[in-house]
Amino acid sequence: MKNTMEYQGYVGTVEFSEEDRVFFGKVLGIRSLLSYEGTTGEELINDFHGVIDDYLAMCKEKKVKPEKAYKGSFNIRISPDLHKKLAIQAIANNMSLNSYIEKTLSAAIA
């Protein structure tokens, strides 16, 4: 069972409250708080889609660019020693540090 779902490039969580007997979630990776809920899986999916559609319509109406999650850029904090070792490995492989880290991360999740 997955605990996320995707619609129009946006990823949302899937959670369940036993106390309230309701599925709920929120859109990940953007500053705007977009949440949704439903008593069935079908209701949850429909509300998730509706929240995204409403958000995009509101952005269009207000002439603002919708936030996009996971733009392909993020900052991480690592030790200076690890940074140095990664840079040396990148040079040894005739790659930029960015390309080397992307290749390494891709291999890690494959």
Coordinates of C-alpha atoms in Angstrom, one line a residue:
M1 CA 0.0 0.0 0.0
K2 CA 1.3 3.4 -0.9
N3 CA 1.0 6.3 1.5
T4 CA 1.1 9.0 -1.3
M5 CA -0.8 9.8 -4.4
E6 CA -0.1 12.1 -7.4
Y7 CA -2.2 14.4 -9.5
Q8 CA -1.0 17.0 -12.1
G9 CA 2.5 16.8 -10.7
Y10 CA 1.6 17.3 -7.1
V11 CA 2.2 14.7 -4.5
G12 CA -0.1 14.3 -1.5
T13 CA 0.0 12.1 1.6
V14 CA -2.6 9.4 2.6
E15 CA -3.3 9.0 6.3
F16 CA -6.1 7.6 8.4
S17 CA -7.5 8.8 11.6
E18 CA -9.0 5.8 13.5
E19 CA -10.6 8.2 16.0
D20 CA -12.4 10.2 13.4
R21 CA -12.7 7.4 10.9
V22 CA -11.6 9.5 8.0
F23 CA -8.8 9.5 5.5
F24 CA -6.9 12.7 5.2
G25 CA -3.7 14.2 3.7
K26 CA -1.8 17.3 2.6
V27 CA 0.1 18.3 -0.5
L28 CA 3.9 17.9 -0.1
G29 CA 6.7 20.1 -1.2
I30 CA 5.0 23.5 -1.4
R31 CA 4.6 26.3 1.1
S32 CA 0.8 26.6 0.6
L33 CA -1.2 24.4 2.9
L34 CA -3.5 22.3 0.8
S35 CA -5.3 19.5 2.7
Y36 CA -8.1 17.1 1.8
E37 CA -10.1 14.3 3.4
G38 CA -12.7 11.7 2.7
T39 CA -14.5 8.8 4.5
T40 CA -13.6 6.4 1.6
G41 CA -10.6 6.1 -0.7
E42 CA -12.7 7.4 -3.6
E43 CA -13.7 10.4 -1.6
L44 CA -10.1 11.1 -0.6
I45 CA -8.9 10.9 -4.2
N46 CA -11.8 13.2 -5.4
D47 CA -11.1 15.7 -2.7
F48 CA -7.3 15.7 -3.4
H49 CA -8.0 16.3 -7.1
G50 CA -10.5 19.0 -6.3
V51 CA -8.0 20.8 -4.0
I52 CA -5.4 20.8 -6.7
D53 CA -7.9 22.0 -9.4
D54 CA -9.1 24.7 -7.1
Y55 CA -5.6 25.8 -6.3
L56 CA -4.6 26.0 -9.9
A57 CA -7.8 27.9 -10.8
M58 CA -7.2 30.4 -7.9
C59 CA -3.6 31.0 -9.1
K60 CA -4.9 31.6 -12.7
E61 CA -7.6 33.9 -11.5
K62 CA -5.1 35.9 -9.3
K63 CA -2.5 35.8 -12.1
V64 CA 0.2 34.2 -9.9
K65 CA 2.4 31.3 -10.8
P66 CA 1.4 28.1 -9.0
E67 CA 4.1 26.6 -6.7
K68 CA 5.7 23.6 -8.1
A69 CA 7.2 21.0 -5.8
Y70 CA 10.4 19.1 -6.5
K71 CA 12.0 21.5 -8.9
G72 CA 15.2 19.5 -9.0
S73 CA 17.1 21.8 -6.7
F74 CA 17.7 21.4 -3.0
N75 CA 20.4 22.2 -0.4
I76 CA 22.0 19.7 2.0
R77 CA 24.4 20.1 4.9
I78 CA 27.3 17.7 5.0
S79 CA 30.6 17.7 6.7
P80 CA 33.5 19.5 5.0
D81 CA 35.4 16.2 4.9
L82 CA 32.6 14.4 3.0
H83 CA 32.2 17.4 0.7
K84 CA 36.0 17.2 -0.1
K85 CA 35.8 13.4 -0.7
L86 CA 32.8 13.8 -3.0
A87 CA 34.5 16.6 -5.0
I88 CA 37.6 14.4 -5.4
Q89 CA 35.5 11.5 -6.6
A90 CA 33.7 13.7 -9.1
I91 CA 37.0 15.0 -10.5
A92 CA 38.4 11.4 -10.7
N93 CA 35.3 10.4 -12.7
N94 CA 35.6 13.5 -14.9
M95 CA 32.2 14.8 -13.7
S96 CA 30.9 17.9 -12.0
L97 CA 30.1 17.5 -8.4
N98 CA 26.4 18.0 -9.2
S99 CA 26.4 15.2 -11.8
Y100 CA 28.4 12.9 -9.5
I101 CA 25.9 13.3 -6.6
E102 CA 22.9 12.9 -9.0
K103 CA 24.4 9.6 -10.3
T104 CA 25.2 8.4 -6.8
L105 CA 21.7 9.2 -5.5
S106 CA 20.0 7.6 -8.5
A107 CA 22.0 4.4 -7.9
A108 CA 21.0 4.5 -4.2
I109 CA 17.3 4.4 -4.9
A110 CA 17.4 2.0 -7.9

